PDB file of C-alpha atoms and ligand atoms in Angstrom:
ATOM      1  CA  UNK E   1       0.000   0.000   0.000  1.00 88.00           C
ATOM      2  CA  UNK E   2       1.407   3.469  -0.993  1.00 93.00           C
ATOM      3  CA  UNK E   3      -0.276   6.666   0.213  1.00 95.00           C
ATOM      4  CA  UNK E   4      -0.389   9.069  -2.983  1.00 94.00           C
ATOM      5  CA  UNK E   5      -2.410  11.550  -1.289  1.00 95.00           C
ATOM      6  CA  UNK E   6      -4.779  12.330   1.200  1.00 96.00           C
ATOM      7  CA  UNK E   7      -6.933  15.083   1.690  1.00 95.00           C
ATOM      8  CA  UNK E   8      -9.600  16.798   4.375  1.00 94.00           C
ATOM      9  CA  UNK E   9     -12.691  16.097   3.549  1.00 94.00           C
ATOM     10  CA  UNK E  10     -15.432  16.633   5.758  1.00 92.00           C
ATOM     11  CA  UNK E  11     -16.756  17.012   9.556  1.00 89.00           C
ATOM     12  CA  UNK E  12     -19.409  15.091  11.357  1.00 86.00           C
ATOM     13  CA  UNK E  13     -20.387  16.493  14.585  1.00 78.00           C
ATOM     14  CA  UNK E  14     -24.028  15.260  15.231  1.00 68.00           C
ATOM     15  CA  UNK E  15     -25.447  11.798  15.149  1.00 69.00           C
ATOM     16  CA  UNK E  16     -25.500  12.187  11.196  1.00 74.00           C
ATOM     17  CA  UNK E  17     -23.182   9.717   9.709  1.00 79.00           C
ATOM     18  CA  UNK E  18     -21.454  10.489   6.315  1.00 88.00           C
ATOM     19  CA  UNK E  19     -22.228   7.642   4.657  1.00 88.00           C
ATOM     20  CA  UNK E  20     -20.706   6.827   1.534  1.00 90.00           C
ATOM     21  CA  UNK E  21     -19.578   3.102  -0.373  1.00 92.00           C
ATOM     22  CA  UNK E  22     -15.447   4.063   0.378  1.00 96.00           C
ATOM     23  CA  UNK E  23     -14.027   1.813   3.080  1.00 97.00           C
ATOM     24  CA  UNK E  24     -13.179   3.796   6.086  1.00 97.00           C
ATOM     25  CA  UNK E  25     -10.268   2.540   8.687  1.00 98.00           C
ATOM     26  CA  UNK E  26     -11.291   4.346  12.048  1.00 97.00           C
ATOM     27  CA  UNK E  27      -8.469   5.605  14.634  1.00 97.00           C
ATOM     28  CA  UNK E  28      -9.690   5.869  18.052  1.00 96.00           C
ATOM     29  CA  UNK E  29      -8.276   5.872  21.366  1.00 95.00           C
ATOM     30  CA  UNK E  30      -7.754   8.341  24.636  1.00 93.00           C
ATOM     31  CA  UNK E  31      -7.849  12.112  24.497  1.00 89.00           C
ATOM     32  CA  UNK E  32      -4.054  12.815  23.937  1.00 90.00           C
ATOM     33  CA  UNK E  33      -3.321   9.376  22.887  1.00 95.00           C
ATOM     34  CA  UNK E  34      -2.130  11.061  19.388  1.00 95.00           C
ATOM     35  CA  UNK E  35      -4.485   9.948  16.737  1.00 94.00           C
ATOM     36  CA  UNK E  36      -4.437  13.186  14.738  1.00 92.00           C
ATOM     37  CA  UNK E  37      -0.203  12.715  14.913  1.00 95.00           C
ATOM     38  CA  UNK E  38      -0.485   8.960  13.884  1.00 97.00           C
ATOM     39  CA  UNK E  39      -2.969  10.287  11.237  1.00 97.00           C
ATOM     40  CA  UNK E  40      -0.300  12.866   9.803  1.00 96.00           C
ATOM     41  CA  UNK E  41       2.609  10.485  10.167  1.00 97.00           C
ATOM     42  CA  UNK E  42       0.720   7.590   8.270  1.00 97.00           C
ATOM     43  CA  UNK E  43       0.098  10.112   5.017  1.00 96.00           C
ATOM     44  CA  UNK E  44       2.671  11.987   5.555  1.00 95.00           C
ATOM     45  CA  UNK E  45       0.911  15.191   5.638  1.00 92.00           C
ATOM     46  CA  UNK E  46       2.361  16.753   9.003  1.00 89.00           C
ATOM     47  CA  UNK E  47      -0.930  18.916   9.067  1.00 90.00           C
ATOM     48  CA  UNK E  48      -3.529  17.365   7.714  1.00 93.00           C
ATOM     49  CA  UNK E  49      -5.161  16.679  10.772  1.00 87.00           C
ATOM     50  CA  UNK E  50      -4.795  19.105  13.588  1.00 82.00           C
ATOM     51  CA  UNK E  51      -2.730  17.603  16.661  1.00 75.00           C
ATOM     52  CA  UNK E  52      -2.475  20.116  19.763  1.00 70.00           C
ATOM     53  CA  UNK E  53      -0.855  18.880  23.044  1.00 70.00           C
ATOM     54  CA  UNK E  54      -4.244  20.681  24.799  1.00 67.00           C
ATOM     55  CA  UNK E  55      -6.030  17.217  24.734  1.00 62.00           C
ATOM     56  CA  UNK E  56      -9.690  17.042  23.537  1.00 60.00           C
ATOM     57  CA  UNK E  57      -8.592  18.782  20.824  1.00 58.00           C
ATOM     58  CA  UNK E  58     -10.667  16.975  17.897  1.00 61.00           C
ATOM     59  CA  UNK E  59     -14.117  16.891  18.749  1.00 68.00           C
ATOM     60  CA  UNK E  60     -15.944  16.047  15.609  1.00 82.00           C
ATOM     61  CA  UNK E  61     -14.786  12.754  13.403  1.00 89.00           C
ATOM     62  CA  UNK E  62     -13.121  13.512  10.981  1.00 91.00           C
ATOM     63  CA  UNK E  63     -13.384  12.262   7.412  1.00 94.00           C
ATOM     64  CA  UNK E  64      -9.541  12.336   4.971  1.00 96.00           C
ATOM     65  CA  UNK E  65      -9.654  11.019   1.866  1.00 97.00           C
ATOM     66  CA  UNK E  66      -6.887   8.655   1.205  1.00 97.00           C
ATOM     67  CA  UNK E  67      -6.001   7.981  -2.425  1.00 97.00           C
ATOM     68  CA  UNK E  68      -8.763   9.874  -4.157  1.00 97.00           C
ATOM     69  CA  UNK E  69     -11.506   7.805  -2.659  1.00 96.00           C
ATOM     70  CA  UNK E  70      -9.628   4.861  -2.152  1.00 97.00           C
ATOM     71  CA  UNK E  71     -10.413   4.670   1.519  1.00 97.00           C
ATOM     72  CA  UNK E  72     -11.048   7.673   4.058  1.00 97.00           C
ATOM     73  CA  UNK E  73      -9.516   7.152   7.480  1.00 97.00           C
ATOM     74  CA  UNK E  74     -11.637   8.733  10.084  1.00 96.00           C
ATOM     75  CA  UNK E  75      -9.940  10.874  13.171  1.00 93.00           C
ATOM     76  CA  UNK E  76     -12.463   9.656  16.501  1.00 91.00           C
ATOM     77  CA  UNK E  77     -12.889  12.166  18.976  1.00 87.00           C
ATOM     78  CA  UNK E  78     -10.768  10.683  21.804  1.00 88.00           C
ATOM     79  CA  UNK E  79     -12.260   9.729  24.937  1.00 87.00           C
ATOM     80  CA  UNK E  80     -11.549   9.613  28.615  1.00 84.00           C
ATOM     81  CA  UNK E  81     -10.435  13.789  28.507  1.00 79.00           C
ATOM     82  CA  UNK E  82     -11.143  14.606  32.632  1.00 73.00           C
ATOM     83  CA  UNK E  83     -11.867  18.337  31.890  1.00 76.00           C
ATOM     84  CA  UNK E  84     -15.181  17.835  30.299  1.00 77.00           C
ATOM     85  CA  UNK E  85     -18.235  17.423  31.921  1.00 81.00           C
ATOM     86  CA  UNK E  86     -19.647  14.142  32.180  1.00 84.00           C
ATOM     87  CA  UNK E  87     -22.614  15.303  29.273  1.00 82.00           C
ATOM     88  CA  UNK E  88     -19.794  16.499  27.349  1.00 79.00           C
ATOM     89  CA  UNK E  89     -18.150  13.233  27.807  1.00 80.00           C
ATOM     90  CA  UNK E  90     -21.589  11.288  27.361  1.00 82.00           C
ATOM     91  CA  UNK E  91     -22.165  13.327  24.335  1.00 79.00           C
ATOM     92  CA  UNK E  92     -18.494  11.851  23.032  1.00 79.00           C
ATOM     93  CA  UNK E  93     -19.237   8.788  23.826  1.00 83.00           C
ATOM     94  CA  UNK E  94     -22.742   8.466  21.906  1.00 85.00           C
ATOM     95  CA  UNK E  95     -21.011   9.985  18.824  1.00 86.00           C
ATOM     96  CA  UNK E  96     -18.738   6.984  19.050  1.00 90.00           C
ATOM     97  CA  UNK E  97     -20.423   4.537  19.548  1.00 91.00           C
ATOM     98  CA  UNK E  98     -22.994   5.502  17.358  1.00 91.00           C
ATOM     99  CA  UNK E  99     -20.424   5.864  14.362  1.00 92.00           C
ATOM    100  CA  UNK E 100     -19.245   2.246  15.363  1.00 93.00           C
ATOM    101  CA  UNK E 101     -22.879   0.743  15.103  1.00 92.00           C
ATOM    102  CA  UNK E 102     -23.837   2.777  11.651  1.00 91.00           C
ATOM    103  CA  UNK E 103     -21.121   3.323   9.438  1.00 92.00           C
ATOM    104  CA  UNK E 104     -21.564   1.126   6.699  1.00 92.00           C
ATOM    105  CA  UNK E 105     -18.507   1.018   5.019  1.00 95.00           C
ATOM    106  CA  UNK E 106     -16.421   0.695   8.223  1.00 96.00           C
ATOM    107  CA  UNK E 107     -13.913  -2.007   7.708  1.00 97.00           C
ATOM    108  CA  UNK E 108     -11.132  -1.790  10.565  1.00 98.00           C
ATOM    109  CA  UNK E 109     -10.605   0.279  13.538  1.00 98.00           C
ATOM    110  CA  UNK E 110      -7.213   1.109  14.480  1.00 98.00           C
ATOM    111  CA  UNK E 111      -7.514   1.164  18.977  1.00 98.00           C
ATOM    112  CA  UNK E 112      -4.609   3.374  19.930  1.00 98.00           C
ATOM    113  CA  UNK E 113      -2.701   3.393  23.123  1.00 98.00           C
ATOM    114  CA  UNK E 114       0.191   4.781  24.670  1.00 97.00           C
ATOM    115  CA  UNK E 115       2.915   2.208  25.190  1.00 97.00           C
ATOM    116  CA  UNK E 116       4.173   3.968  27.934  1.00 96.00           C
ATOM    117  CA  UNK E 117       0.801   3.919  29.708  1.00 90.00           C
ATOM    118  CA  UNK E 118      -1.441   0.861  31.798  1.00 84.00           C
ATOM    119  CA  UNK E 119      -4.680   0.348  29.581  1.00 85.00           C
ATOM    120  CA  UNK E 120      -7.068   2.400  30.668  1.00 90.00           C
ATOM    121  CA  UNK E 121     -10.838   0.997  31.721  1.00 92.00           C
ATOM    122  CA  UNK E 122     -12.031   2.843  28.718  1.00 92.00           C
ATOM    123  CA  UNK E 123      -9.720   1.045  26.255  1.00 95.00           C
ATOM    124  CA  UNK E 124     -10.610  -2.277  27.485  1.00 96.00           C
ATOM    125  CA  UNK E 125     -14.583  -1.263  27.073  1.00 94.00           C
ATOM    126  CA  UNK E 126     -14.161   0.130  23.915  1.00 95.00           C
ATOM    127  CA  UNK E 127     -12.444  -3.271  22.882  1.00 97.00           C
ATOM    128  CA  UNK E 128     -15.221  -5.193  24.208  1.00 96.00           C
ATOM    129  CA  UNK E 129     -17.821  -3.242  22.226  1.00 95.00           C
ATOM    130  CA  UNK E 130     -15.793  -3.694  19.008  1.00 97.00           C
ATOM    131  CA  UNK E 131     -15.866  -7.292  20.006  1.00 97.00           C
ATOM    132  CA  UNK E 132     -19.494  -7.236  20.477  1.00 95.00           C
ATOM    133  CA  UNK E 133     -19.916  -5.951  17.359  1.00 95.00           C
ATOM    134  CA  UNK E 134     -17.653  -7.751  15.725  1.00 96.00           C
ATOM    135  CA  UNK E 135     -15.993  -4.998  14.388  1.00 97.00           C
ATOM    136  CA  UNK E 136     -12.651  -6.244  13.671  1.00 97.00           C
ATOM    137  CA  UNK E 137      -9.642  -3.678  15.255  1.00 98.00           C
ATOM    138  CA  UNK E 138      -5.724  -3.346  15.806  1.00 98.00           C
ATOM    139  CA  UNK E 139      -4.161  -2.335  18.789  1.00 98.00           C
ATOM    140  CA  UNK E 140      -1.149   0.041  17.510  1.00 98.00           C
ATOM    141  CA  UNK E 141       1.088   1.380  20.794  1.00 98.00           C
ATOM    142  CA  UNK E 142       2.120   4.658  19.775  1.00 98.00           C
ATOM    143  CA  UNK E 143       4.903   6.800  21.073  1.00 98.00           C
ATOM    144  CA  UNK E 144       7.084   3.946  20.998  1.00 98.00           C
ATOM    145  CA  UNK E 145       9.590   6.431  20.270  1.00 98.00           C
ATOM    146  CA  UNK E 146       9.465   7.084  24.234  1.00 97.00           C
ATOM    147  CA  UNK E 147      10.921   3.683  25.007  1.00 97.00           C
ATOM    148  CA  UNK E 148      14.069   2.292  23.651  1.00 96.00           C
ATOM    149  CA  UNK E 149      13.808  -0.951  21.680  1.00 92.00           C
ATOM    150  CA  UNK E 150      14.722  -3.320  23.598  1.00 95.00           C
ATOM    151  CA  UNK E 151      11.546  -2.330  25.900  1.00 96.00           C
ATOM    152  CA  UNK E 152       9.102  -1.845  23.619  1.00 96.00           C
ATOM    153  CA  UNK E 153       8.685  -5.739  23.182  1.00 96.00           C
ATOM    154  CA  UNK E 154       8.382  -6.616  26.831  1.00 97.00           C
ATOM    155  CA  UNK E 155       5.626  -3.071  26.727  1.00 97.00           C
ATOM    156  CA  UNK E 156       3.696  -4.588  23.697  1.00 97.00           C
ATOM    157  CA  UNK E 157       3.518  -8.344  25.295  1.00 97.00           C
ATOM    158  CA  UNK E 158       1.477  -6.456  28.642  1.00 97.00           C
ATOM    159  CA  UNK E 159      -0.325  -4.702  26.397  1.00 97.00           C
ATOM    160  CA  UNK E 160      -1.814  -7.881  24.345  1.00 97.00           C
ATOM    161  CA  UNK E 161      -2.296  -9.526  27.730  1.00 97.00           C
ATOM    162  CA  UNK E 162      -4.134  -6.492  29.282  1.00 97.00           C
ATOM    163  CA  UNK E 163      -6.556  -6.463  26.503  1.00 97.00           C
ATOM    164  CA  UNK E 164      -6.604 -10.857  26.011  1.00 97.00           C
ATOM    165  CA  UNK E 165      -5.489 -10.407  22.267  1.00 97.00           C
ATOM    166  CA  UNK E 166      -2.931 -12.095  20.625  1.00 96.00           C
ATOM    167  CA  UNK E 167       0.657 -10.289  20.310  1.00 96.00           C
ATOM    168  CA  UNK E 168       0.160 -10.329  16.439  1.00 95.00           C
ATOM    169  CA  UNK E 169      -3.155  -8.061  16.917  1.00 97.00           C
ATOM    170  CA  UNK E 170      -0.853  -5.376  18.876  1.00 98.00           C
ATOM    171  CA  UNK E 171       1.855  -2.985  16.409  1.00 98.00           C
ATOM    172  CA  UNK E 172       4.636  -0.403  17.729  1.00 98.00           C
ATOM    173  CA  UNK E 173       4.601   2.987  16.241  1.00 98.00           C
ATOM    174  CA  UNK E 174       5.774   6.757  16.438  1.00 98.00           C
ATOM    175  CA  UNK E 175       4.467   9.435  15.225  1.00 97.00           C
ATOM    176  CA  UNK E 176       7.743  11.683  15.687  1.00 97.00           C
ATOM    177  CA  UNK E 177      10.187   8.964  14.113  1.00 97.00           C
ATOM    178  CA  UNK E 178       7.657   6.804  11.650  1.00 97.00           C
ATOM    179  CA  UNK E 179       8.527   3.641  13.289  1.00 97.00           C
ATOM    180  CA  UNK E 180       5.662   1.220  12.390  1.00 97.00           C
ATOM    181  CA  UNK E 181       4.769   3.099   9.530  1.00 98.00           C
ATOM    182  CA  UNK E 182       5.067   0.241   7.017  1.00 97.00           C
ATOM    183  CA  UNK E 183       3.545  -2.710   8.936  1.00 97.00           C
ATOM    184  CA  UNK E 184       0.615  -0.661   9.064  1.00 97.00           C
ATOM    185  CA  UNK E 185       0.250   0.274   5.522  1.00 97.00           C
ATOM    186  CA  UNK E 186       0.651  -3.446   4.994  1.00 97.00           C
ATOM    187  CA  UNK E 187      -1.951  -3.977   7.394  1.00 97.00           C
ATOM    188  CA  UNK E 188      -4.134  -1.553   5.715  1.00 97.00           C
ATOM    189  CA  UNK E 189      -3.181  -3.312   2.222  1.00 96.00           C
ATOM    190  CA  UNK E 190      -4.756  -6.533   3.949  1.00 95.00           C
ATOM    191  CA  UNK E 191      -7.827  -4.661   4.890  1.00 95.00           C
ATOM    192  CA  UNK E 192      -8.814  -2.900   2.144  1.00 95.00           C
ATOM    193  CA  UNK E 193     -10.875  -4.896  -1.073  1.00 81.00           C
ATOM    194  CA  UNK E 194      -8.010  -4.924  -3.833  1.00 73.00           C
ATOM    195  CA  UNK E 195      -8.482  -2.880  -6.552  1.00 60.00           C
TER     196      UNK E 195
HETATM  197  N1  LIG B   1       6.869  11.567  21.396  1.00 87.82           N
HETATM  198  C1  LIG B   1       5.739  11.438  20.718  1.00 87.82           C
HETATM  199  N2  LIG B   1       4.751  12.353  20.887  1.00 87.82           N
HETATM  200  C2  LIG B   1       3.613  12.181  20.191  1.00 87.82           C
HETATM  201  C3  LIG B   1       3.414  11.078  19.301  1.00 87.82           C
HETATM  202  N3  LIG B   1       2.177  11.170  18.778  1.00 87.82           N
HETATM  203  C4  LIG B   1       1.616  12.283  19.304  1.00 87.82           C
HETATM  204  N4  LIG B   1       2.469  12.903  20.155  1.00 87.82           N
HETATM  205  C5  LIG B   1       2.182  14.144  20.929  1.00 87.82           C
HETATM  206  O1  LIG B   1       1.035  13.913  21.746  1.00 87.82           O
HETATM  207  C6  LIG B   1       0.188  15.060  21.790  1.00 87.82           C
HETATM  208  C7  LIG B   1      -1.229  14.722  21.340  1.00 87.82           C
HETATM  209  O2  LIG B   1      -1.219  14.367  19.986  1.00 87.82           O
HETATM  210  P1  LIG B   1      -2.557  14.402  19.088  1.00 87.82           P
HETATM  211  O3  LIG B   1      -2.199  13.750  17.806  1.00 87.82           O
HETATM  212  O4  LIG B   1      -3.129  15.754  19.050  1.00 87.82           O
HETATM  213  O5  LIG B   1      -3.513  13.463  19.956  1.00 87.82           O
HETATM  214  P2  LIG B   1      -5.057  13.097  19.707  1.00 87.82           P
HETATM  215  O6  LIG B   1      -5.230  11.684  20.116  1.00 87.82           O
HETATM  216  O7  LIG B   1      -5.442  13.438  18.304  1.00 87.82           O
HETATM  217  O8  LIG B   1      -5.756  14.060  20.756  1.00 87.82           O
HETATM  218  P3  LIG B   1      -7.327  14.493  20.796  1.00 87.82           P
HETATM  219  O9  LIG B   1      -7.689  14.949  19.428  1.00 87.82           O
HETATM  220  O10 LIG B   1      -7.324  15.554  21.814  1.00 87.82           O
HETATM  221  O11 LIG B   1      -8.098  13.300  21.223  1.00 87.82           O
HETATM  222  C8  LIG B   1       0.876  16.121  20.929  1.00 87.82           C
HETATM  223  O12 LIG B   1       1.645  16.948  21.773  1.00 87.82           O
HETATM  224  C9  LIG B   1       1.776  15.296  20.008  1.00 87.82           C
HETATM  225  O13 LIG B   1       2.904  16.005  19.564  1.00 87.82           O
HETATM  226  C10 LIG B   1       4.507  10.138  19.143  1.00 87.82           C
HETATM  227  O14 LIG B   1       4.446   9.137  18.419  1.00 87.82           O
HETATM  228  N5  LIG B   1       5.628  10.378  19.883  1.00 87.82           N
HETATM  229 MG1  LIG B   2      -6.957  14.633  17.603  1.00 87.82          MG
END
């Protein structure tokens, strides 16, 4: 899989999905976790979607056209952001959840967590609704670039374990130095219907 472009392309902020016949890949995760950075790194557009160390920063989804309509990948408001109040974070939540349930043309969601970081209650839940759903997902650890090599393994293996999926289903990355970058777009090549 090469990424030849990739361009904004809309903003859903209500219960209305955008609902179209591309395949979308959803990236979802904590408030902060960097989804807008892994977003940038993967198409190499370093602004394409707006990261901010202020977390809560991307409240809408986010549609970007990969490709010229060969896929969109779709930036999740992230969850679990303590400033907000609990509607706020209800509100978040429903959005979520209720893109996860309608989307038709969802194919993958990429669950992104900080491999520095315990798994948070809210990681393992949204896990367990994908499962419910049987909406298949990929853990991807991101800011690997915070740990040297030789821990990231030993971070990844407590990772799969906290979340009872197998170390295959669980993929390094950083956003700052690209690590990872290619087994996802391989990934993503698996995913997608060939064209
Ligand atoms: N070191 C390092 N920092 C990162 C990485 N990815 C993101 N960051 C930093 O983490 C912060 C949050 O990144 P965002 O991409 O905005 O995170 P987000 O998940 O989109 O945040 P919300 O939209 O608020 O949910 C920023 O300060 C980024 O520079 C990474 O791979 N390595
Ligand atoms: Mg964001």
């Amino acid at each position: 899989m090469k990424i030849l472009s990739a361009e904004y392309e809309t903003s859903v902020v209500t219960k209305k999905i955008y609902q179209t016949s591309i395949p979308e890949i959803a990236i979802a995760g904590r408030s902060n976790v960097g989804k807008s950075s892994f977003i940038n790194m993967l198409t190499g557009r370093k602004k394409l979607a707006r990261s901010s160390s202020e977390p809560g920063r991307t409240r809408m989804l986010n549609y970007f056209n990969v490709n010229k309509g060969e896929f969109y990948l779709v930036d999740l408001p992230g969850y679990g952001y303590a400033k907000v109040t609990d509607k706020e974070k209800d509100l978040w939540k429903g959005i979520i959840e209720f893109y996860l349930q309608e989307s038709k043309a969802l194919k993958h969601v990429i669950l992104l967590v900080d491999i520095r970081r315990e798994s948070s209650d809210l990681d393992l839940q949204l896990a367990d609704y994908l499962r419910f759903y049987n909406i298949p997902f990929t853990i991807v650890a991101t800011k690997a670039d915070k740990l040297s090599k030789m821990n990231r393994k030993p971070a990844l293996q407590a990772i799969a374990r906290a979340f009872g999926e197998s170390e295959k289903n669980v993929l390094a990355a950083s956003s700052l130095s690209s690590d990872g970058r290619e087994e996802i777009l391989s990934l993503l090549s698996d995913i997608l219907p060939n064209k």
